PDB file of C-alpha atoms in Angstrom:
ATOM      1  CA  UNK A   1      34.116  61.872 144.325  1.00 50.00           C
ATOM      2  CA  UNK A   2      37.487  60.853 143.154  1.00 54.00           C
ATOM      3  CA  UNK A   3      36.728  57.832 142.768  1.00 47.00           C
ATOM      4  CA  UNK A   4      33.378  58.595 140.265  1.00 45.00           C
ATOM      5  CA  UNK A   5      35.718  60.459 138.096  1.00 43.00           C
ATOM      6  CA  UNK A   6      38.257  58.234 137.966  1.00 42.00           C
ATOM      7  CA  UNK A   7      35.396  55.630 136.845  1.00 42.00           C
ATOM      8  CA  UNK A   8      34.149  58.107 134.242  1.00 43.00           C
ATOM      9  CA  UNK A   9      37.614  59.064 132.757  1.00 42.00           C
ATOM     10  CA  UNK A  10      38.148  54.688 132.542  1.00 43.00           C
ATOM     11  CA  UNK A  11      35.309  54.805 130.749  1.00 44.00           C
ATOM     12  CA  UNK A  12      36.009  57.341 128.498  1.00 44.00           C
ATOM     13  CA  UNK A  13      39.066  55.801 127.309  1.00 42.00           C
ATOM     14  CA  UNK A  14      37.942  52.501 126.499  1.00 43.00           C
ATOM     15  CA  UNK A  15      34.962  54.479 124.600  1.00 44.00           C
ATOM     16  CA  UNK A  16      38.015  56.207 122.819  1.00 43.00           C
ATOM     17  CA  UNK A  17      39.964  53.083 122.388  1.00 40.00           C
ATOM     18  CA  UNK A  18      37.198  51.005 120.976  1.00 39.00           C
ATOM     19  CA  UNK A  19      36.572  53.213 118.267  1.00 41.00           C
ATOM     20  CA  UNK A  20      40.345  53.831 117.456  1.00 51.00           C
ATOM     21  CA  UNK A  21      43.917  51.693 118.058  1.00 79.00           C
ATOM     22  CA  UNK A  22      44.257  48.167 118.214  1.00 90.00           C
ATOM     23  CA  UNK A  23      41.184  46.318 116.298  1.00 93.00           C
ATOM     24  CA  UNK A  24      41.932  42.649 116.635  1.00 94.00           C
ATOM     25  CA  UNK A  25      39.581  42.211 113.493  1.00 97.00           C
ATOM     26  CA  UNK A  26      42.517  43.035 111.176  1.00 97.00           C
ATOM     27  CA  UNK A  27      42.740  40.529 108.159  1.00 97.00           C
ATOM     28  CA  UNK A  28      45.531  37.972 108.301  1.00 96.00           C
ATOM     29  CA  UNK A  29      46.836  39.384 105.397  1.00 97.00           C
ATOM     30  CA  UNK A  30      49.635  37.388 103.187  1.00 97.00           C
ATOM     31  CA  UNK A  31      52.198  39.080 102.276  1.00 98.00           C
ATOM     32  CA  UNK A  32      55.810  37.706 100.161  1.00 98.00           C
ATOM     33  CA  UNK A  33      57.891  40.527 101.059  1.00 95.00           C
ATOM     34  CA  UNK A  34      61.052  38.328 100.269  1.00 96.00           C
ATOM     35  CA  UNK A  35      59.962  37.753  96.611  1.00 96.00           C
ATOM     36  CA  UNK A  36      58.931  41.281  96.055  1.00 96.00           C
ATOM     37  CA  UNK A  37      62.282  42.517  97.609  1.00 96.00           C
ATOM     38  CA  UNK A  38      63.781  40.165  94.956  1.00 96.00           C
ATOM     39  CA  UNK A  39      61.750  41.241  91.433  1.00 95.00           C
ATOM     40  CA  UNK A  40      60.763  44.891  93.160  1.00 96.00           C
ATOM     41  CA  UNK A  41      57.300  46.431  91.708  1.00 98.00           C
ATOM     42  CA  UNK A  42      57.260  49.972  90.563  1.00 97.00           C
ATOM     43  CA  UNK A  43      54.385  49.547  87.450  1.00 98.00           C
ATOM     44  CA  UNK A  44      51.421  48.298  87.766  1.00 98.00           C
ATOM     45  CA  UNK A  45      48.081  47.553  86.120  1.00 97.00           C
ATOM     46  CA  UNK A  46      45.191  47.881  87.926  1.00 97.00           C
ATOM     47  CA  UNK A  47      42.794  45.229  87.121  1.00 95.00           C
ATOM     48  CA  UNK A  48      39.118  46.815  85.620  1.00 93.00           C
ATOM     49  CA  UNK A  49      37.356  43.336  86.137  1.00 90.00           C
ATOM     50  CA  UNK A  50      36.647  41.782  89.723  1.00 89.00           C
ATOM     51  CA  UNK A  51      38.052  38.831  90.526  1.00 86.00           C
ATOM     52  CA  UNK A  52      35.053  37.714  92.084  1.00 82.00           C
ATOM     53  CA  UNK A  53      31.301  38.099  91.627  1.00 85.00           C
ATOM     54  CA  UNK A  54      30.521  41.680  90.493  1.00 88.00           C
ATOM     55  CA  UNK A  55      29.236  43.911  93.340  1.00 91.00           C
ATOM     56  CA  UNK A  56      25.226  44.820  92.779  1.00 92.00           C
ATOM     57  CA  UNK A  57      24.255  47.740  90.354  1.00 91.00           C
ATOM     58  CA  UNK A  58      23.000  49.880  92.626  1.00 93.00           C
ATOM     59  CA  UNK A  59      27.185  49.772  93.870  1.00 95.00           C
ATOM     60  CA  UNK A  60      28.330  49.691  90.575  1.00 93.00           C
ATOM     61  CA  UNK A  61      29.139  53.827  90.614  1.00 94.00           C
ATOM     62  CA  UNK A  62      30.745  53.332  94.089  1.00 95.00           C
ATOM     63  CA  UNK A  63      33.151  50.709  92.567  1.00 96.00           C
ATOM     64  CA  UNK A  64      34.279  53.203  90.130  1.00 95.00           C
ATOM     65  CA  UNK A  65      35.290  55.533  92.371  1.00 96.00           C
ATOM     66  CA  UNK A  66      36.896  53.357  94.629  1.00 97.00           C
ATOM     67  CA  UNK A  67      39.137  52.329  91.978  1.00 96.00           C
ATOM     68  CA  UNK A  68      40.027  55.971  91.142  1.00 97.00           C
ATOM     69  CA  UNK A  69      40.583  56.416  94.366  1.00 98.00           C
ATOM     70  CA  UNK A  70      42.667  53.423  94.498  1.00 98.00           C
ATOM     71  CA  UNK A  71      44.755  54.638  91.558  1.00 98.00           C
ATOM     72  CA  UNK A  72      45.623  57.790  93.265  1.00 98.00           C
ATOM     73  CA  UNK A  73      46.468  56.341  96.438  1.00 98.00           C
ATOM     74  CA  UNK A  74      49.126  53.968  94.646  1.00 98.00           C
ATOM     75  CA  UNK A  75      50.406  56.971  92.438  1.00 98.00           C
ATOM     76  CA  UNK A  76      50.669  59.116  95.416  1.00 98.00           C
ATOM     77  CA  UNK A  77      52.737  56.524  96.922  1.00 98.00           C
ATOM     78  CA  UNK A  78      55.058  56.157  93.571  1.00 97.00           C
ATOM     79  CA  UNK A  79      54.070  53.427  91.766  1.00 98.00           C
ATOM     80  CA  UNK A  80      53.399  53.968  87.770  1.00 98.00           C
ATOM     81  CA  UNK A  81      49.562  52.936  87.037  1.00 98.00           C
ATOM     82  CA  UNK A  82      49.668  51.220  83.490  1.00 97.00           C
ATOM     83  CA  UNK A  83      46.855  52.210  81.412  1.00 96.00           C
ATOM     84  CA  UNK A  84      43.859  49.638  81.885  1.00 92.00           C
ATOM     85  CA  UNK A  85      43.256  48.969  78.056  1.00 94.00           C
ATOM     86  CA  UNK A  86      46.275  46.838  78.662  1.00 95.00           C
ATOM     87  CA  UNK A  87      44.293  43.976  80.261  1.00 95.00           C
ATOM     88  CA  UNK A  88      41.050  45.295  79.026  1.00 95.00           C
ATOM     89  CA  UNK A  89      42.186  44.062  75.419  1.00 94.00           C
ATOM     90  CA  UNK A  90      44.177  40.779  76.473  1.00 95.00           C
ATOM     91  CA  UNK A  91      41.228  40.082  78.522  1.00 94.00           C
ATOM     92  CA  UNK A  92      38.418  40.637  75.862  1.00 92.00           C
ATOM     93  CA  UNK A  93      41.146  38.057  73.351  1.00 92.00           C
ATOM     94  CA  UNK A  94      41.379  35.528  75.806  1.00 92.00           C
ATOM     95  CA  UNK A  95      37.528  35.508  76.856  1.00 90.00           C
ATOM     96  CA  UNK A  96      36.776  34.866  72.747  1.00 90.00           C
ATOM     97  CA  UNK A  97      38.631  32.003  73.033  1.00 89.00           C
ATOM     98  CA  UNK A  98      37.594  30.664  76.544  1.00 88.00           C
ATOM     99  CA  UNK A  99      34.005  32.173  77.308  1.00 86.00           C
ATOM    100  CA  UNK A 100      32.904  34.365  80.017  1.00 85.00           C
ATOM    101  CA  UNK A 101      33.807  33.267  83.524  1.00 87.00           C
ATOM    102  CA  UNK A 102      30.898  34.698  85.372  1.00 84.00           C
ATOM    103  CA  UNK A 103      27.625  33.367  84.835  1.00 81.00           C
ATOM    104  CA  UNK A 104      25.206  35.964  86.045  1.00 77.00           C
ATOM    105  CA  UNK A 105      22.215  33.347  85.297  1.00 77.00           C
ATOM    106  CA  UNK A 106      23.664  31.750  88.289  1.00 78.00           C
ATOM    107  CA  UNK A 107      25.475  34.025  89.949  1.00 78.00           C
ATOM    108  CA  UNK A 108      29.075  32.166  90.244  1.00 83.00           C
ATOM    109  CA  UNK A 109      32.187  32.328  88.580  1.00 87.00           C
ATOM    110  CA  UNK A 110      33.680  29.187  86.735  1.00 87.00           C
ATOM    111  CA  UNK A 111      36.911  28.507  88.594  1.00 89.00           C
ATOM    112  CA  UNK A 112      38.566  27.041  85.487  1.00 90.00           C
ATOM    113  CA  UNK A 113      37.893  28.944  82.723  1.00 90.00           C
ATOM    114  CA  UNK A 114      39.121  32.137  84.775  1.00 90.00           C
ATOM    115  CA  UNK A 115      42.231  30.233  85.435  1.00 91.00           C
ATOM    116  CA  UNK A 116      42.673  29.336  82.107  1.00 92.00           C
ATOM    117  CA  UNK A 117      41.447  33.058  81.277  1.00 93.00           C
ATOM    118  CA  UNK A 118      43.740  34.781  83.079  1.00 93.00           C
ATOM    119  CA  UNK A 119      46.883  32.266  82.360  1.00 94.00           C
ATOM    120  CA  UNK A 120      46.521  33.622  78.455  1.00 95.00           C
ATOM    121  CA  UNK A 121      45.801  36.992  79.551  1.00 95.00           C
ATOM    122  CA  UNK A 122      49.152  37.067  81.727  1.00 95.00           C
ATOM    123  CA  UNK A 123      50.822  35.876  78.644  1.00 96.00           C
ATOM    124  CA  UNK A 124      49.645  38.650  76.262  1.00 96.00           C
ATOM    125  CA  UNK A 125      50.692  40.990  79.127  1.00 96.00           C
ATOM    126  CA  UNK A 126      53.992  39.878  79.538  1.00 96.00           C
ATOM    127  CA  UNK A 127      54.477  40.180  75.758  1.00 95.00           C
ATOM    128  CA  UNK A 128      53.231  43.469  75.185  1.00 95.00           C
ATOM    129  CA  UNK A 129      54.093  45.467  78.679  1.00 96.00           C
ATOM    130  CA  UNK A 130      56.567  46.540  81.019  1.00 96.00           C
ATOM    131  CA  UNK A 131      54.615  45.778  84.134  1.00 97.00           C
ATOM    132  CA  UNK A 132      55.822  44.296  87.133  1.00 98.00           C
ATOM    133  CA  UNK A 133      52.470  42.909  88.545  1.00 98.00           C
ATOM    134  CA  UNK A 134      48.539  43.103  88.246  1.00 97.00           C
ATOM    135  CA  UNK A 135      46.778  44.212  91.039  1.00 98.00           C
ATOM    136  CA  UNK A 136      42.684  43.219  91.486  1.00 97.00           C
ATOM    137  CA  UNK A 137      41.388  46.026  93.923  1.00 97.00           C
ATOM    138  CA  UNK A 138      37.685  44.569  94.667  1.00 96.00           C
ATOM    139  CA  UNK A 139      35.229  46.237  96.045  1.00 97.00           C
ATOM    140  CA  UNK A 140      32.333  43.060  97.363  1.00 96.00           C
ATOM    141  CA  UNK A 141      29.619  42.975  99.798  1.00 96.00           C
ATOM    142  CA  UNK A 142      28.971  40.347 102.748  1.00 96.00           C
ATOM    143  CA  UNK A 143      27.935  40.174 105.974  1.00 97.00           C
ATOM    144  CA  UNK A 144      28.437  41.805 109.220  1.00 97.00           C
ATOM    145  CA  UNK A 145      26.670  42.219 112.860  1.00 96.00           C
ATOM    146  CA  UNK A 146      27.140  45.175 115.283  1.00 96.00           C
ATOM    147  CA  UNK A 147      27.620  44.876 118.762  1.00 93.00           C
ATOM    148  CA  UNK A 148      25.150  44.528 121.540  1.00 89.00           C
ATOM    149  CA  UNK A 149      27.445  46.617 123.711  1.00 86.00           C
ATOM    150  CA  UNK A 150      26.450  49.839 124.942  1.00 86.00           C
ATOM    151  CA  UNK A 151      27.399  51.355 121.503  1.00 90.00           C
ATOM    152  CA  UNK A 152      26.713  49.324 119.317  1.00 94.00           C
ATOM    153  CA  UNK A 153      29.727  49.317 116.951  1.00 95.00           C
ATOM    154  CA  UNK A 154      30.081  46.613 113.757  1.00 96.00           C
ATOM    155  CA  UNK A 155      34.022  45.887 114.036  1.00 97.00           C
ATOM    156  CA  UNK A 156      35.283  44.070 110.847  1.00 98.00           C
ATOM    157  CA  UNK A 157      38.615  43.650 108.933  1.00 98.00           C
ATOM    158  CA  UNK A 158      40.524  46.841 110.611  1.00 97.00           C
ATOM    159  CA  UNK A 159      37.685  49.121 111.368  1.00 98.00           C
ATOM    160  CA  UNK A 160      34.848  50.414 113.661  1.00 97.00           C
ATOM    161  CA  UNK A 161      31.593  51.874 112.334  1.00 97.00           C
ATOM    162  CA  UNK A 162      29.035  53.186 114.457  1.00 95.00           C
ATOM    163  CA  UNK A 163      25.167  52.300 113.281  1.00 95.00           C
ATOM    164  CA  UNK A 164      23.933  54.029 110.567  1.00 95.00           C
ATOM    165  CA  UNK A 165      20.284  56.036 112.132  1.00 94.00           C
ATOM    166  CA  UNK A 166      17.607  57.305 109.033  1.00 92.00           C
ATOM    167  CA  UNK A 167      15.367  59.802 110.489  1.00 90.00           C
ATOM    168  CA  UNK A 168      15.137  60.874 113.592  1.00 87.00           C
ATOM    169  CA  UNK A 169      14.388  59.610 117.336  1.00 83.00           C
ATOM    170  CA  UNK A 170      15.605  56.466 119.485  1.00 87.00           C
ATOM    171  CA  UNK A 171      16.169  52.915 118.736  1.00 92.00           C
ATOM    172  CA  UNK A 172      13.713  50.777 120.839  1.00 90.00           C
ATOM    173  CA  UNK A 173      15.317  49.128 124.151  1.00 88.00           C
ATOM    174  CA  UNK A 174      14.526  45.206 122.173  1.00 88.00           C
ATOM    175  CA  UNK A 175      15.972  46.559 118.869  1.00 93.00           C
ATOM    176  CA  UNK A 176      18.197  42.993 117.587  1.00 92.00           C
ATOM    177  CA  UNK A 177      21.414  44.361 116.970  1.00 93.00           C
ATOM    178  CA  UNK A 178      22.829  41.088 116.209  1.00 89.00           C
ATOM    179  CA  UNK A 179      20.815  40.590 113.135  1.00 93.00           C
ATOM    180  CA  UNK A 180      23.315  40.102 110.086  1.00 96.00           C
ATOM    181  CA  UNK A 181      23.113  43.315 107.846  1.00 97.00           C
ATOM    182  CA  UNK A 182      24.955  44.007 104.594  1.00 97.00           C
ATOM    183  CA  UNK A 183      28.015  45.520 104.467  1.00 98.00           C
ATOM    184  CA  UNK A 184      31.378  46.468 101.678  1.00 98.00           C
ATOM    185  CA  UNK A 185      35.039  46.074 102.066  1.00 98.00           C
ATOM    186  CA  UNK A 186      37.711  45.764  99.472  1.00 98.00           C
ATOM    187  CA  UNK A 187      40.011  43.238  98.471  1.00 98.00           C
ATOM    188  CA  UNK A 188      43.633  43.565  96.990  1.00 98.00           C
ATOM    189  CA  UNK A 189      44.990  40.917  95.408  1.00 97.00           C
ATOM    190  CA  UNK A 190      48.764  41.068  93.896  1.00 98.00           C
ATOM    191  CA  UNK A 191      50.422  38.910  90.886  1.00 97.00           C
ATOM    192  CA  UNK A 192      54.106  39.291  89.392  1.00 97.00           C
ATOM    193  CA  UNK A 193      54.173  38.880  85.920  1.00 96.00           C
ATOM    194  CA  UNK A 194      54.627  35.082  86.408  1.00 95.00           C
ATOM    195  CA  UNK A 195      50.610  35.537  88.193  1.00 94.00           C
ATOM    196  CA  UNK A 196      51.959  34.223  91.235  1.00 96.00           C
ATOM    197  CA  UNK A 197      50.366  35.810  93.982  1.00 97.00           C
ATOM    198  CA  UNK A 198      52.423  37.700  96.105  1.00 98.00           C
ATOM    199  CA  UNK A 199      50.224  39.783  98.112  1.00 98.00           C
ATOM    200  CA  UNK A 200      46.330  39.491  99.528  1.00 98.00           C
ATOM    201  CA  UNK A 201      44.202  41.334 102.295  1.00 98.00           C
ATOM    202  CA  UNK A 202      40.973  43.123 102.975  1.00 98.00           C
ATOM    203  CA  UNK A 203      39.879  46.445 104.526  1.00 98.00           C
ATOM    204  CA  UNK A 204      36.685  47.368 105.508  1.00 98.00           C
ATOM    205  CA  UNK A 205      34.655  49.997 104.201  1.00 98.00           C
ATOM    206  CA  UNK A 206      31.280  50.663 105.603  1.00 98.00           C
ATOM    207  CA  UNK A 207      27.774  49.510 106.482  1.00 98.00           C
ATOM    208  CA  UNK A 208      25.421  49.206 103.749  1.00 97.00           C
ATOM    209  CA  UNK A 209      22.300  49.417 105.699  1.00 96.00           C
ATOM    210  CA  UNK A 210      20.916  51.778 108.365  1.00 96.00           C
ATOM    211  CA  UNK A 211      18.096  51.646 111.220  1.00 96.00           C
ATOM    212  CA  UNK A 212      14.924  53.476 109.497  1.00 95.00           C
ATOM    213  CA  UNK A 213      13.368  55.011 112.445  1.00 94.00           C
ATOM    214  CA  UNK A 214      10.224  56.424 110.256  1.00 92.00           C
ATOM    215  CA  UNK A 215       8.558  52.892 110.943  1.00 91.00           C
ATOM    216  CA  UNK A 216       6.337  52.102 113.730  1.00 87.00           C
ATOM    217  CA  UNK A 217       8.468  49.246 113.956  1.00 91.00           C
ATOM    218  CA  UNK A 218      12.328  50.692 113.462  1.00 93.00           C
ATOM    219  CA  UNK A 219      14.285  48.270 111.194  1.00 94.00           C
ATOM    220  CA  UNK A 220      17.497  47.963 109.008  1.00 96.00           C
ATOM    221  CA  UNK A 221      16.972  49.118 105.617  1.00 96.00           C
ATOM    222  CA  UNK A 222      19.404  49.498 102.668  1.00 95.00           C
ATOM    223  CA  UNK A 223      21.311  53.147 102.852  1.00 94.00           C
ATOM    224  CA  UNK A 224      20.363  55.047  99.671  1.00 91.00           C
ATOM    225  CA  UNK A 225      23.837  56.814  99.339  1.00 92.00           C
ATOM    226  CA  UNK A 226      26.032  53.766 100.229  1.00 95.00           C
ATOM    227  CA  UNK A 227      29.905  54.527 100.261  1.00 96.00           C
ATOM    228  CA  UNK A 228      29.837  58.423 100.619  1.00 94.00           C
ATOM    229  CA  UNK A 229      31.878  58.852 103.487  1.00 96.00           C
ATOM    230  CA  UNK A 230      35.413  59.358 101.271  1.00 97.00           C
ATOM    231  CA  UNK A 231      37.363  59.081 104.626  1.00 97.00           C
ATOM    232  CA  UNK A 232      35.891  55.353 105.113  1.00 98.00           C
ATOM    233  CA  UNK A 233      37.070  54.922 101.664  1.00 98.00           C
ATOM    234  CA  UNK A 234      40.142  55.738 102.218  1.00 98.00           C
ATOM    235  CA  UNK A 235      41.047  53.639 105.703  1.00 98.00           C
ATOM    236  CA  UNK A 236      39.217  50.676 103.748  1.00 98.00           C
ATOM    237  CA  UNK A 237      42.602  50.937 101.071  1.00 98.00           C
ATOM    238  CA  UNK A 238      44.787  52.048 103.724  1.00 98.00           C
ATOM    239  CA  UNK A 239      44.147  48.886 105.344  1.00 98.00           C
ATOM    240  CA  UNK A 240      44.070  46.490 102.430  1.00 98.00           C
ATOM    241  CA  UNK A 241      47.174  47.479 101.156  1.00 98.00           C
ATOM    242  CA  UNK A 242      49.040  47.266 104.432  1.00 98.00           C
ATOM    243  CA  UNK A 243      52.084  46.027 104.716  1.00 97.00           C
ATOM    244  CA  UNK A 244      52.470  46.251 100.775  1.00 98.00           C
ATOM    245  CA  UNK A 245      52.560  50.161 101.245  1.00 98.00           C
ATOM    246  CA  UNK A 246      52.444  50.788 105.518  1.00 97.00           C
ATOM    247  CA  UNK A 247      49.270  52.529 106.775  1.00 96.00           C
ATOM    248  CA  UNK A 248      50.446  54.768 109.538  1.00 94.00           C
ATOM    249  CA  UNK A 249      47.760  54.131 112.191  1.00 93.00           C
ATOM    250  CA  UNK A 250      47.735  50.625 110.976  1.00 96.00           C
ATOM    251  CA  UNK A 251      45.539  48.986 114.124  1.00 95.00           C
ATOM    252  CA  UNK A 252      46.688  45.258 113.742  1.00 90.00           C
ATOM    253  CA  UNK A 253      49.527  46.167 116.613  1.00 77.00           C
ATOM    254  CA  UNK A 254      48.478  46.333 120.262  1.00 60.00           C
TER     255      UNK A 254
END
């Protein structure tokens, strides 16, 4: 008998431990910690343009809260959020001159003319602000698998999220788990003033897609209320900013 419950209470821990602690999924995050100690950041502008593909519409609203929630999270941790007109305007007079840099015909973003984009935009900044560095907080989708382990968790840059279930009932014994679903994380990118980069990572977010078990033949289908869980939101920034503001719980140390 002692020796079933000391196989159930091993068990139980390493249930509890997969889902919280060390995740050895953390993003290998770069981080210049000597040249930030050197020019120190205190004001900010938080970047209202992606530096990447723009997410989907239907995540468009999502993004915009994430961001908010992004500003508060760097206020709360005393750093002065410039207003965004800042690089709205420098970026709509340096976009005149060089184009648009995303081509949604295609779907990609021309390399150059954002590098030439943002090298005039910097400028302008520098001119007419106080700021210490722009920060791109990105929300973007790609691709993740969960687990064919007993429960079936998706682990990705810092976090554990159980599958998503709409309706009710049990997933069939052949369900594929390892099928590639959608999923969102964020990316934080940091530039000084001089737009070198001085800090980049990722946190995960959440699943974007969620076993319907209405069908006769249960499959994943896309979530209708993506991002609502605020707490996933907020261990998604926690761990993209980390180390450039700690996370507490930060799981990247065994």
């Amino acid at each position: 008998m002692r020796i079933i419950l000391l196989f159930i209470l091993t068990l139980i821990i390493a249930a509890c431990s997969s889902s919280t602690g060390y995740n050895p999924t953390v993003f290998d995050y770069h981080y210049d910690q000597q040249r930030i100690a050197a020019q120190p950041i205190k004001k900010v502008i938080l970047a209202p343009i992606s530096m990447g593909v723009p997410v989907p519409s239907y995540l468009q609203k999502r993004e915009r809260k994430v961001k908010r929630m992004v500003k508060s999270y760097l206020e709360n941790h005393g750093y002065q959020v410039l207003p965004n007109y800042h690089f709205e305007n420098a970026w709509k007079q340096t976009i005149r001159s060089y184009g648009n840099v995303y081509d949604p015909s295609t779907g990609k973003i021309d390399i150059k003319t954002w590098q030439r984009a943002m090298s005039a935009t910097g400028k302008i900044l520098r001119q007419k602000t106080d700021a210490d560095a722009v920060i791109f907080a990105d929300l973007f989708v790609h691709k993740i698998q969960h687990s064919n382990s007993m429960r079936h968790y998706a682990r990705w840059w810092g976090v554990t999220r159980k599958p998503a279930l709409k309706g009710t009932g049990g997933v069939p014994m052949g369900f594929d788990w390892t099928q590639s679903i959608n999923a969102a994380s964020l990316r934080v990118s940091i530039y000084d003033m001089s737009l070198t980069r001085v800090f980049n990572s990722r946190g995960g977010i959440d699943t974007l897609s969620a076993i319907d078990l209405k069908r006769s033949n249960p499959a994943f289908v896309r979530r209708k209320t993506p991002l609502k869980n605020e707490d996933n939101i907020e261990e998604g920034i926690e761990l993209a900013f980390h180390p450039f503001i700690p996370m507490k719980t930060y799981p990247g140390n065994p």
